[in-house]
Coordinates of C-alpha atoms and ligand atoms in Angstrom, one line a residue:
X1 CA 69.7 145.1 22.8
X2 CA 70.0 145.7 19.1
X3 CA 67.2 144.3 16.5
X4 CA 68.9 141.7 14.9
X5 CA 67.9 140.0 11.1
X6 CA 67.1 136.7 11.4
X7 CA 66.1 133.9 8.5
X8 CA 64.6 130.7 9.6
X9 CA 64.4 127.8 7.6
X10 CA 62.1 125.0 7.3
X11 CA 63.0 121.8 5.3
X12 CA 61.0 121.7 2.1
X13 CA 59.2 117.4 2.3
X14 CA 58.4 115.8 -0.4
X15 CA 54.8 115.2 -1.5
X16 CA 54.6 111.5 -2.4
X17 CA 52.1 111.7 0.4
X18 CA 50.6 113.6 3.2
X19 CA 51.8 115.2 5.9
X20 CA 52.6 113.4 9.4
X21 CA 52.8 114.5 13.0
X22 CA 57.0 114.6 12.1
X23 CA 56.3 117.7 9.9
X24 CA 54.4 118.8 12.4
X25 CA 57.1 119.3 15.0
X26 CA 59.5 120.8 12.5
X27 CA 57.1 123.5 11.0
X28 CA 55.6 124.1 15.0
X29 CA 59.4 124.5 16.2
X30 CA 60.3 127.0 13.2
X31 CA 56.7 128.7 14.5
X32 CA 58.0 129.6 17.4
X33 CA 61.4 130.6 17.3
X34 CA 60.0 133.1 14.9
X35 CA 57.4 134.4 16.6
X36 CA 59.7 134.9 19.8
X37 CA 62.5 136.7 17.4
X38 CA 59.3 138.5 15.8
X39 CA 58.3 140.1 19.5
X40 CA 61.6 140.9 20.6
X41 CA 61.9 142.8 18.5
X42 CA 64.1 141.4 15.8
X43 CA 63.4 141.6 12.2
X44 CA 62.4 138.5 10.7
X45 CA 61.8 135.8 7.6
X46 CA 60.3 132.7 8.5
X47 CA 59.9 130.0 5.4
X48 CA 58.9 127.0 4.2
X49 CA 57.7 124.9 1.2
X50 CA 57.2 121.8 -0.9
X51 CA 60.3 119.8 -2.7
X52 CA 58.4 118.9 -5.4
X53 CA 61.2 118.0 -8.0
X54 CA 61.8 114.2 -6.2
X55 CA 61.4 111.1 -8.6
X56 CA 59.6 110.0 -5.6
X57 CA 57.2 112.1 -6.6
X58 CA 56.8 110.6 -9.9
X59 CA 56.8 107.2 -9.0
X60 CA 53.8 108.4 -6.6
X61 CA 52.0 109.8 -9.8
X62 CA 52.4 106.9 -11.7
X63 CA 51.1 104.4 -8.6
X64 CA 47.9 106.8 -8.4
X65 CA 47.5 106.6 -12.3
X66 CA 47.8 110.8 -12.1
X67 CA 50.1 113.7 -13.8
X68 CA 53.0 114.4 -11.6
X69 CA 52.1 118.0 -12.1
X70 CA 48.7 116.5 -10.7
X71 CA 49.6 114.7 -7.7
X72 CA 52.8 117.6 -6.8
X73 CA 50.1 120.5 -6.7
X74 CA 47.8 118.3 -4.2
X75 CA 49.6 117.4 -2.1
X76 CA 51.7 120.6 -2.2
X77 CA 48.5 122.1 -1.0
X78 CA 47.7 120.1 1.4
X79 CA 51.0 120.9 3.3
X80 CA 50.4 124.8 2.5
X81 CA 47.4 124.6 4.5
X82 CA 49.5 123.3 7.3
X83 CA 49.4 126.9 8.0
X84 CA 45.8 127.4 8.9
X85 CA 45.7 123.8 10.9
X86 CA 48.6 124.5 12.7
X87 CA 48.3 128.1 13.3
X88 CA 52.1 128.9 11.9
X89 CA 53.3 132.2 10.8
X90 CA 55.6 131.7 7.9
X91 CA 56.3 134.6 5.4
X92 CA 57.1 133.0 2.3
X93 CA 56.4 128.9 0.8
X94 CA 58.4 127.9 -1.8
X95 CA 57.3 125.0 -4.2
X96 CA 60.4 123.9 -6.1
X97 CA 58.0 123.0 -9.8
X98 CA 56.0 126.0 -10.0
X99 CA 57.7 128.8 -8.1
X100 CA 58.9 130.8 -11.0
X101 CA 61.9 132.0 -8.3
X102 CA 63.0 128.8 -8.2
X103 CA 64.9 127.3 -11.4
X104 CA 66.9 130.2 -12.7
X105 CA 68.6 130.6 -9.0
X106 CA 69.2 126.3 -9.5
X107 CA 71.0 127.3 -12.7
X108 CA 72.7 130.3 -11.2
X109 CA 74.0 128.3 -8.3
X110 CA 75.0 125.8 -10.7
X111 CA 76.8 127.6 -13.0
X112 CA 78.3 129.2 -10.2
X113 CA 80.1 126.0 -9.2
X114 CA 80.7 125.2 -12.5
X115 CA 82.9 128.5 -12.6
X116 CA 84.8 127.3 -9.7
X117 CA 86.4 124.3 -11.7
X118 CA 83.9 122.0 -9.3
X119 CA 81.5 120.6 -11.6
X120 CA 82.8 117.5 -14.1
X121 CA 81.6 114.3 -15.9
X122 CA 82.3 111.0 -14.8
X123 CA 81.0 107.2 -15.2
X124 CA 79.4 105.8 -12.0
X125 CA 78.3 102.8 -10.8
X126 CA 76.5 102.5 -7.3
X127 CA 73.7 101.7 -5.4
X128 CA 70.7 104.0 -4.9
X129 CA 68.2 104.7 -3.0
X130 CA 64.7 106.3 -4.7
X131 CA 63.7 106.5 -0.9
X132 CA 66.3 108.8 0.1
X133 CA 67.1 109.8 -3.0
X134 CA 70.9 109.3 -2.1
X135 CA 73.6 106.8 -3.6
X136 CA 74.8 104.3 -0.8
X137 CA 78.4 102.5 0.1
X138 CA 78.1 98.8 0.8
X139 CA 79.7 100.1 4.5
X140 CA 76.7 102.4 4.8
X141 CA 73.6 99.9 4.2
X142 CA 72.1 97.5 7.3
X143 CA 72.0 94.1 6.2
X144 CA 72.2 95.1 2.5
X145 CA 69.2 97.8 2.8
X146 CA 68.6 101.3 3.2
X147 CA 69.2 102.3 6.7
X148 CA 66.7 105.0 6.7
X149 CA 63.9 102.6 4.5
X150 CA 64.7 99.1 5.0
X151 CA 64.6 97.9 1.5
X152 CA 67.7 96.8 -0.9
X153 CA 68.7 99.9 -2.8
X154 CA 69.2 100.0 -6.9
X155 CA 72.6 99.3 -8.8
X156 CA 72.7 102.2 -10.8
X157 CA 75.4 102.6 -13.5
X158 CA 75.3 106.0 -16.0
X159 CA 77.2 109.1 -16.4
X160 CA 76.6 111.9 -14.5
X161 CA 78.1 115.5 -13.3
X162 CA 79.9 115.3 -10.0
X163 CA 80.5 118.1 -7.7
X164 CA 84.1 118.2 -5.8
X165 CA 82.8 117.6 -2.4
X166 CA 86.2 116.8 -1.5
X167 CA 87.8 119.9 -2.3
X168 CA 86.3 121.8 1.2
X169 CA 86.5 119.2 3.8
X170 CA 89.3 121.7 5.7
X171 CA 87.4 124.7 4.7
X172 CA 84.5 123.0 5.8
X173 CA 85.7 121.7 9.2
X174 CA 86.9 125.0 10.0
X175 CA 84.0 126.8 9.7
X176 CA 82.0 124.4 12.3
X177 CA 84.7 124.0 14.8
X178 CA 85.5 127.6 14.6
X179 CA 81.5 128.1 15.5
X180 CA 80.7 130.4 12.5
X181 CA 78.8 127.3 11.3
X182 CA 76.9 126.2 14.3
X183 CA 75.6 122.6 14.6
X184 CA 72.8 121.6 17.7
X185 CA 72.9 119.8 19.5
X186 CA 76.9 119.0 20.1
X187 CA 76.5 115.3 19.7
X188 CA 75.2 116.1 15.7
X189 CA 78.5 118.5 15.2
X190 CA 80.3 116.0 16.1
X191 CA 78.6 113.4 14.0
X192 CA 79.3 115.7 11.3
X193 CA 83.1 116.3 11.9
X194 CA 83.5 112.4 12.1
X195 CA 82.0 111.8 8.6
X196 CA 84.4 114.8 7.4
X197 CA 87.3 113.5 9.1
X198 CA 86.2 110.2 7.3
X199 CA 86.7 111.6 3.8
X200 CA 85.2 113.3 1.8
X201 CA 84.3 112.2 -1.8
X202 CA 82.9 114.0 -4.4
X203 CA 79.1 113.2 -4.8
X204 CA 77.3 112.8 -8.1
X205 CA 74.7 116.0 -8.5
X206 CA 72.9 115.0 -11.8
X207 CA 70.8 112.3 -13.0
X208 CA 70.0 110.9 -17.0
X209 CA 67.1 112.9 -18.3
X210 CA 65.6 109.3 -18.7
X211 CA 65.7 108.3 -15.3
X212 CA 64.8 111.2 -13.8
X213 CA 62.0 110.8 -15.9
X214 CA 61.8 114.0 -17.3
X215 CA 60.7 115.9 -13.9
X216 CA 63.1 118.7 -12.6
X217 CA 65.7 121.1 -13.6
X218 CA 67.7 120.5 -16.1
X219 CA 71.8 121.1 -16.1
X220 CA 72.8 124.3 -18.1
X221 CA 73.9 123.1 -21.2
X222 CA 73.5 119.2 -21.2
X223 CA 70.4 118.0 -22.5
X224 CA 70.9 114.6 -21.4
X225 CA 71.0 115.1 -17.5
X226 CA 68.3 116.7 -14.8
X227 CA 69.9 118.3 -11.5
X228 CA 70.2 116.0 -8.7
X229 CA 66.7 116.5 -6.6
X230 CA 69.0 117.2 -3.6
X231 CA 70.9 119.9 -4.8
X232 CA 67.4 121.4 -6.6
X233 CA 66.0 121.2 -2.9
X234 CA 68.9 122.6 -0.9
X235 CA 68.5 125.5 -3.2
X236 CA 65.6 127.1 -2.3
X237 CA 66.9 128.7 0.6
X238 CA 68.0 131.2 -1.4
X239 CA 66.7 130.5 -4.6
X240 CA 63.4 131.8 -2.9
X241 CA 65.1 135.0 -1.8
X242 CA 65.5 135.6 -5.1
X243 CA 69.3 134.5 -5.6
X244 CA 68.5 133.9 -9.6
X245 CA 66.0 136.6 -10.2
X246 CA 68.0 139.7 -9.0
X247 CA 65.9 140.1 -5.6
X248 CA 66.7 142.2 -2.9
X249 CA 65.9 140.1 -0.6
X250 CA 68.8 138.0 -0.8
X251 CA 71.3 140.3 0.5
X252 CA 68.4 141.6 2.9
X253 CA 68.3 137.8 4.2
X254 CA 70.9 136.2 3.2
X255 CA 74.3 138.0 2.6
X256 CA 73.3 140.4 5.0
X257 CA 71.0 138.6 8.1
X258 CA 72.9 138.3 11.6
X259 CA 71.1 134.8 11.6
X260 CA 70.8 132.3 8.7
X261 CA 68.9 129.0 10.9
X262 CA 67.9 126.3 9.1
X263 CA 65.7 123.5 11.2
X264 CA 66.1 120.1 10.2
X265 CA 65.9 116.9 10.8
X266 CA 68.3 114.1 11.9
X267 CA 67.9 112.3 8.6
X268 CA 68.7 114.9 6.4
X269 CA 72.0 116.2 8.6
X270 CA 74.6 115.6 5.9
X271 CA 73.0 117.2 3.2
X272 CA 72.3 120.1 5.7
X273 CA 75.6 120.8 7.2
X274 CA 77.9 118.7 4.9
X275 CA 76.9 119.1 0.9
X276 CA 75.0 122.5 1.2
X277 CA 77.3 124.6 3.0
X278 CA 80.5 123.2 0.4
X279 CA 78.2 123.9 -2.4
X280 CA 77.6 127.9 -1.0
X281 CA 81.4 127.9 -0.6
X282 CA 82.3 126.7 -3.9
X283 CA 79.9 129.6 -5.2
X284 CA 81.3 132.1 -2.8
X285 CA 78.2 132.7 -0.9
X286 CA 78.1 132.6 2.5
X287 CA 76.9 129.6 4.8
X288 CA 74.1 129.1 7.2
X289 CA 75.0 130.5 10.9
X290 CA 73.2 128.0 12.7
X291 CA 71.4 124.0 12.1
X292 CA 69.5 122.8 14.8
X293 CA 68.5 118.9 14.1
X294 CA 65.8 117.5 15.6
X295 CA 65.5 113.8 16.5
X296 CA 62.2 111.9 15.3
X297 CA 58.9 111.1 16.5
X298 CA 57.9 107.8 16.3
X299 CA 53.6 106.8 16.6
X300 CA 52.7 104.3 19.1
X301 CA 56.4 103.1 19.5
X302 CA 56.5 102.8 15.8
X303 CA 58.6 104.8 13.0
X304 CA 56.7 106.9 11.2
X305 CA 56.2 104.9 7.8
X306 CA 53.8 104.0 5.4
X307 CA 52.0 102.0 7.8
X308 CA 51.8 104.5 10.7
X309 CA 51.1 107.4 7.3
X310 CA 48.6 109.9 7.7
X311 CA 45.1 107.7 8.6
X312 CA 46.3 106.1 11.5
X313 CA 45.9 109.0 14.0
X314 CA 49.0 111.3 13.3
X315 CA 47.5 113.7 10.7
X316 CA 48.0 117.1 12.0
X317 CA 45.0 118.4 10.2
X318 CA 42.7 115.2 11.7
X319 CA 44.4 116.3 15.2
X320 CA 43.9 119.9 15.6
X321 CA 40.1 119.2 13.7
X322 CA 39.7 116.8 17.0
X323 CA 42.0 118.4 19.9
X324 CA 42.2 121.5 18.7
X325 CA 45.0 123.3 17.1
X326 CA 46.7 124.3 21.1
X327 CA 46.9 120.9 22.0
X328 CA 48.7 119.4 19.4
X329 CA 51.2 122.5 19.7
X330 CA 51.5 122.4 23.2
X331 CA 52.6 118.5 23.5
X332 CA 55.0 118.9 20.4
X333 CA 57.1 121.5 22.6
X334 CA 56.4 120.2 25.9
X335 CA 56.7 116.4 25.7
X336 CA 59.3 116.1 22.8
X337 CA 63.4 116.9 24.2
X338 CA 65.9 118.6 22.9
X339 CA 67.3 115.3 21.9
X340 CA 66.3 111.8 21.3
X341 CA 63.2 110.5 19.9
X342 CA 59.6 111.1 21.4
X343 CA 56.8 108.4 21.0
X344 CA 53.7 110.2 20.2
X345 CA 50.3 108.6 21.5
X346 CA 46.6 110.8 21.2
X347 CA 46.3 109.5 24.8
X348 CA 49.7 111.3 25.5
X349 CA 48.5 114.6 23.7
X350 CA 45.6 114.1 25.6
X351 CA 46.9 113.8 28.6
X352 CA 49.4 116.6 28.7
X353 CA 46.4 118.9 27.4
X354 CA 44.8 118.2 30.2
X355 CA 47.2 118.7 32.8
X356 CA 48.7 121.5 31.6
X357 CA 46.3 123.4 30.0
X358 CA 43.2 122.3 31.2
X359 CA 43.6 121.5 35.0
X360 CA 46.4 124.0 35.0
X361 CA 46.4 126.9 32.9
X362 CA 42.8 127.0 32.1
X363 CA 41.7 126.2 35.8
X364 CA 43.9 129.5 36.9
X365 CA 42.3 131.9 34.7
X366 CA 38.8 130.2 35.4
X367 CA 39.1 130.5 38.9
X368 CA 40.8 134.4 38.7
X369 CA 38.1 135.9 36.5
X370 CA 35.0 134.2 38.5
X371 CA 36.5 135.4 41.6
X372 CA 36.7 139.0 40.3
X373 CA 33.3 138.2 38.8
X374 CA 31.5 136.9 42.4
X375 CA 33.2 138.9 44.6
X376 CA 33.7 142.4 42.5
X377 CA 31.3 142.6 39.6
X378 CA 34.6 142.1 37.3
X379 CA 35.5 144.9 38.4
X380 CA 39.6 144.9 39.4
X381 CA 40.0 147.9 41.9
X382 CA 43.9 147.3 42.8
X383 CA 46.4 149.3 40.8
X384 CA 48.1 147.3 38.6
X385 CA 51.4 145.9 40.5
X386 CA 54.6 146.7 39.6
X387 CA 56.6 145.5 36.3
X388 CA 53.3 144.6 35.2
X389 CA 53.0 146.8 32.1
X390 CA 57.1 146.2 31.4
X391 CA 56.5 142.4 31.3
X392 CA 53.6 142.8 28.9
X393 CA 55.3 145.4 26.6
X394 CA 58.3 143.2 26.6
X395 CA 56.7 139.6 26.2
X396 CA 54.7 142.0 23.1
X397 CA 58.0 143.1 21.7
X398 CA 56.6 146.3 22.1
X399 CA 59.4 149.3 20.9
X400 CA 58.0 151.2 24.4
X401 CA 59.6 149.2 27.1
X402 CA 56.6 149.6 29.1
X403 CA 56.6 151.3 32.8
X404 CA 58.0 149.3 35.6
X405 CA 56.0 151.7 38.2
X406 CA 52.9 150.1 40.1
X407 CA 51.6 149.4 43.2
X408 CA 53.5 147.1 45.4
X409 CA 53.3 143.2 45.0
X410 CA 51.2 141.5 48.0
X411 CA 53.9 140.2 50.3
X412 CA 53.5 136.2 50.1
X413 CA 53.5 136.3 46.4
X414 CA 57.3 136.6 46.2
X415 CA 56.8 133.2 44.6
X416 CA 54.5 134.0 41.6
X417 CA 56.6 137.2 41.4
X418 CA 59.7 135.2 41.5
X419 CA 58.9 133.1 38.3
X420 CA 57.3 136.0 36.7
X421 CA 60.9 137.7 36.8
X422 CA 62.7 134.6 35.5
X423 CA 60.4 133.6 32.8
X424 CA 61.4 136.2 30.1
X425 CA 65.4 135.2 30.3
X426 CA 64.9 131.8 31.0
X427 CA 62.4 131.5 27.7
X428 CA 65.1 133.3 25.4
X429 CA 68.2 131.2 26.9
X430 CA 65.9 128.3 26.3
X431 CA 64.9 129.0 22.3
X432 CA 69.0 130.4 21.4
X433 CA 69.4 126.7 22.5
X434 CA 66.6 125.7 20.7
X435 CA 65.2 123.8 24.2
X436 CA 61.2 124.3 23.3
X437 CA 60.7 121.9 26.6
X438 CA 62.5 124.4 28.7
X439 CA 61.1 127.3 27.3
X440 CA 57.4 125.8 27.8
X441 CA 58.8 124.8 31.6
X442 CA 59.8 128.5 32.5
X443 CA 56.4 129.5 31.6
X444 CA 54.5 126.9 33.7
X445 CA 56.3 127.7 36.8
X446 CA 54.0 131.3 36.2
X447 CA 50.9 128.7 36.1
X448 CA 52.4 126.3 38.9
X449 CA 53.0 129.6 41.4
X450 CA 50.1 131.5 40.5
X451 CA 47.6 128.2 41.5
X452 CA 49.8 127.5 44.8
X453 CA 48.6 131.3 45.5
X454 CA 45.4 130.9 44.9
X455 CA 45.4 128.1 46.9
X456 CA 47.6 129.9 49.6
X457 CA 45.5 132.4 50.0
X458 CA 42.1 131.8 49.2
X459 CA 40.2 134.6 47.9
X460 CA 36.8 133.3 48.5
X461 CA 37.3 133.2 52.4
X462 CA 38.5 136.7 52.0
X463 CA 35.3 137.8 50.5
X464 CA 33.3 135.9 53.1
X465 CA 35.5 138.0 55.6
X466 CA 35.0 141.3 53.8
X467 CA 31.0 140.7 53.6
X468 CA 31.0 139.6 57.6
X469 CA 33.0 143.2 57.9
X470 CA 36.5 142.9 57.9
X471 CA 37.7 146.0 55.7
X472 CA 40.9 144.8 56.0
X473 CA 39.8 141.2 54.0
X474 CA 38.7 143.4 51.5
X475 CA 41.7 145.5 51.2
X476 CA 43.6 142.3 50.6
X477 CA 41.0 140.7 48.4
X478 CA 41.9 143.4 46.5
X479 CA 45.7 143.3 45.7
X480 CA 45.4 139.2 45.9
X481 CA 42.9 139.4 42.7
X482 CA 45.1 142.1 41.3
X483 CA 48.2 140.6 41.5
X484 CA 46.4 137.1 40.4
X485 CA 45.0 139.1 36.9
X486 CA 48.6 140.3 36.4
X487 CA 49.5 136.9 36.1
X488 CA 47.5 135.7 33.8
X489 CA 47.8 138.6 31.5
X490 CA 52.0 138.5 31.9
X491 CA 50.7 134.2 30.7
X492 CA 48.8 134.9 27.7
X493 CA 51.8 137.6 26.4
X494 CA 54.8 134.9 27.1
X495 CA 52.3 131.9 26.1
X496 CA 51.9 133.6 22.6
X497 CA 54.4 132.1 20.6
X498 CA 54.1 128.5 22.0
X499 CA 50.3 128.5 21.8
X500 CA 49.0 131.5 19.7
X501 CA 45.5 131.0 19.4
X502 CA 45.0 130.0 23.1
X503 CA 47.0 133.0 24.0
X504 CA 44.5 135.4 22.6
X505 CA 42.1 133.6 24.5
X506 CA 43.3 134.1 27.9
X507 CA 44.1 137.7 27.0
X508 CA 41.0 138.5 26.2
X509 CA 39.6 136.7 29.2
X510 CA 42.3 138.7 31.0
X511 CA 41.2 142.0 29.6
X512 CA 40.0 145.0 31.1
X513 CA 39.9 147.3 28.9
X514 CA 36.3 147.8 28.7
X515 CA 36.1 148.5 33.0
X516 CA 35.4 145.0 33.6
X517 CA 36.6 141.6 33.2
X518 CA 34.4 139.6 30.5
X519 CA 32.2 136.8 32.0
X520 CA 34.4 133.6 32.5
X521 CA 34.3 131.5 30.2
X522 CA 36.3 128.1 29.9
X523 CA 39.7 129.3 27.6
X524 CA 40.9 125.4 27.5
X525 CA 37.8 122.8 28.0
X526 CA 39.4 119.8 29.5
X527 CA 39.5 116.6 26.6
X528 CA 37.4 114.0 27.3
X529 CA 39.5 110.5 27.0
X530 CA 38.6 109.1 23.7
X531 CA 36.9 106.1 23.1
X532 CA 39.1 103.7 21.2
X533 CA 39.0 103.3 17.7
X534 CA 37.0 106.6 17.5
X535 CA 37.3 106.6 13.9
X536 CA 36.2 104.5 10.7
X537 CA 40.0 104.8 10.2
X538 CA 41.0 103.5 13.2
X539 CA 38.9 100.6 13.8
X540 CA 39.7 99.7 10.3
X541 CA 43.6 99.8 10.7
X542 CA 43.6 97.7 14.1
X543 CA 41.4 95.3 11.8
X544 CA 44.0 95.0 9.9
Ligands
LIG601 ZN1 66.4 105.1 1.7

């Protein structure tokens, strides 16, 4: 298989306020489709960042009494250090006010349309949403409000530049249906077709300098209007590249990637796949290859708003400072599907932490390195079994494909052996269809098989045998604890990308390198069920 060049995308959120368990999933998804491309082998750009030029932004200022420069660099922070809480692996972060990058590849992109003929003035009147930051048809709104915010949205009557959406609704169409732009899942392709097949009309791309406020880009040679925050945002995939500053990185990953994958979610699907992708064809650059669009989470069967915001338990920093960093990862591509929303409950990310990784992948490696411990000194005496050292090389993207040579596999393992042969293909099918639940799944079945042999053939009696003896027991003991240790190493490489920092831990509990296994030592503690409210916080929101 050749290396391939892939891009991944993030969306950029605004900051008008902290970050939520919903850009959690996003950022944690992104994670790990670029650490799997990463070990494969393939050569890749993983990025995200802050849309900081939303009037939502300033209005946020103004309620706090602080500069919008103020308040964007915050809270722009604050998702930057996403990193660190979340354990991600992004190469770049863009923020749209102070990324010098940024506004001349705005201005190229614009002038680029403008070159096209697609870029006029008109007089508009309609009704918009500051929420969304999106104008609205009567047809479009529930009830007379915004259907994403629930609140009547603003009549709104000024001049402003239009782009000529409606110029590459065939061009457009054929691009997704011919697959070149790829849409998952199908139902949101064909979501997208519909509105195209609906008409297209062009969309207004600027805003008065005065209602805008001031904040943003500015149009190329019109003093009196401010880029449209959406168009600014869309941008930055390339505009952080270095599409206005003469970077070599945008044809490295951009003109030139096999992959251009932007993640995003189901509220933000037309700008994605619908205004974006005309506005790179009316500057003759080329699309995105693939958008994968996630549902939403909501918290405690509620939609994630301001009164479910960060403080009433879906913080992803407050999470992984409580449950650790694993836990919250591990139930974001475990628990949530492919598609449809997911409720997300602290007893549900408790819960799954538990089973999975406390009771089932923590228990396994517990119980493998204190039997080598009690019964061998930590010592492992078997020869490594076979495929052992290809699985790891592979699941490490290692360039040496690893030896499959080794010493047989202990008959009534076929099982374990079984889903350790699977795994690998099953986990890559699984992330090209961006599945994270069955990607996760594959893997268990390893955990799943390897405590049914434990169980099956219960080493301890073995060693009772062997010290009563029975040479044979030993002999057995032997390839058993081998073949169990193989396991868990083969876990902690395919585990890696899900669950990083728990992967190194079973690794290194797994290791041998030294002669002998290191003394167990718990690699997931099970979670204790929390007492309810178990915050200030908390008690102070159910008061209210
Ligand atoms: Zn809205």
């Amino acid at each position: 298989m050749t290396a391939k060049r892939v891009y991944l995308s993030t969306t950029i959120p605004y900051v008008n306020s902290h970050a939520h368990i919903g850009h959690a999933l996003e950022l944690v998804q992104a994670d790990v489709l670029a650490r799997h491309h990463r070990r494969i082998g393939d050569d890749v750009r993983l990025q995200s960042g802050t849309d900081d030029n939303s009037l939502k932004n300033v209005l946020a200022a103004a309620e706090e009494g602080i500069s919008t420069r103020e308040l964007v660099q915050r809270n722009a922070d604050a998702f930057a250090s996403l990193r660190e809480h979340l354990s991600l692996s992004f190469d770049d972060f863009i923020r749209t006010s102070s990324d010098p990058r940024h506004r001349p590849g705005v201005e190229r992109l614009w002038r680029a349309c403008e070159a096209s003929g697609d870029l006029y003035r008109k007089g508009y009147e309609g009704l918009y949403c500051v929420g969304c930051e999106q104008f609205y048809t009567e047809s479009e709104l529930v009830e007379g409000n915004c259907p994403e915010h629930g609140v009547p949205p603003q009549p709104i009557a000024e001049e402003n530049w239009f782009f000529r959406l409606s110029k590459y609704a065939s061009q457009l169409r054929d691009e997704i249906v011919s697959g070149r732009l790829r849409i998952e899942p199908a139902s949101r392709r064909n979501e997208v077709l519909g509105f195209i097949d609906g008409g297209l009309e062009d969309f207004s791309v600027s805003r008065s300098v005065a209602r805008a406020r001031g904040w943003g880009i500015g149009v190329p040679g019109d003093p009196t209007q401010v880029i449209y925050v959406w168009w600014d945002a869309l941008g930055n995939y390339i505009t952080s590249l270095g599409y206005g500053t003469g970077s070599q990185d945008y044809q490295r990953w951009w003109t030139e990637a096999d992959q251009r994958v932007h993640l995003v979610g189901k509220g933000v699907l037309r700008f994605h796949a619908v205004y974006w992708p005309a506005i790179l064809l009316s500057a003759g650059e080329p699309l995105p290859t693939k958008i994968f669009v996630h549902d939403y989470l909501t918290v405690d069967g509620r939609k994630i708003g301001k009164s479910t915001g960060s403080g009433a338990g879906n913080d992803p920093v407050e999470l992984t400072g409580t449950y650790g960093v694993d836990a919250v990862r591990w139930w974001l591509l475990r628990d949530v599907p492919r598609v449809g929303d997911a409720d997300f409950t602290v007893d549900r990310l408790i819960g799954r932490a538990n089973e999975d990784l406390a009771n089932g992948l923590g228990n396994l490696v517990n119980r493998v390195v204190s039997l080598v411990h009690s019964s061998r000194d930590g010592v492992i005496r078997a020869a490594r079994p076979a495929g052992t050292s290809r699985w790891l090389a592979a699941a490490a993207g290692s360039s040496q494909s690893g030896s499959a040579a080794g010493q047989d596999w202990p008959d009534d393992a076929v099982g374990l052996l079984a889903a350790i042969e699977r795994a690998p293909a099953a986990v890559s099918t699984a992330l090209a269809d961006f599945d994270f639940r069955a990607a996760t799944g594959a893997i268990f079945e390893i955990v799943e098989q390897a405590n049914r042999y434990v169980d099956a053939t219960q080493p301890w009696h073995l060693a009772r045998a062997e010290r009563a003896g029975d040479a044979a027991a030993g002999a057995r003991l032997d390839a058993v604890l081998g073949a169990l240790v193989a396991a868990c190493q083969i876990l902690a490489a395919q585990i890696w990308p899900f669950a990083p920092d728990l992967a190194a831990r079973v690794a290194a509990a797994c290791s041998d390198s030294a002669g002998v296994l290191p003394e167990p030592r718990p690699v997931f503690p099970r979670i204790e069920p929390r007492k309810y409210p178990a915050t200030a916080k908390e008690a102070e929101v159910i008061a209210c």
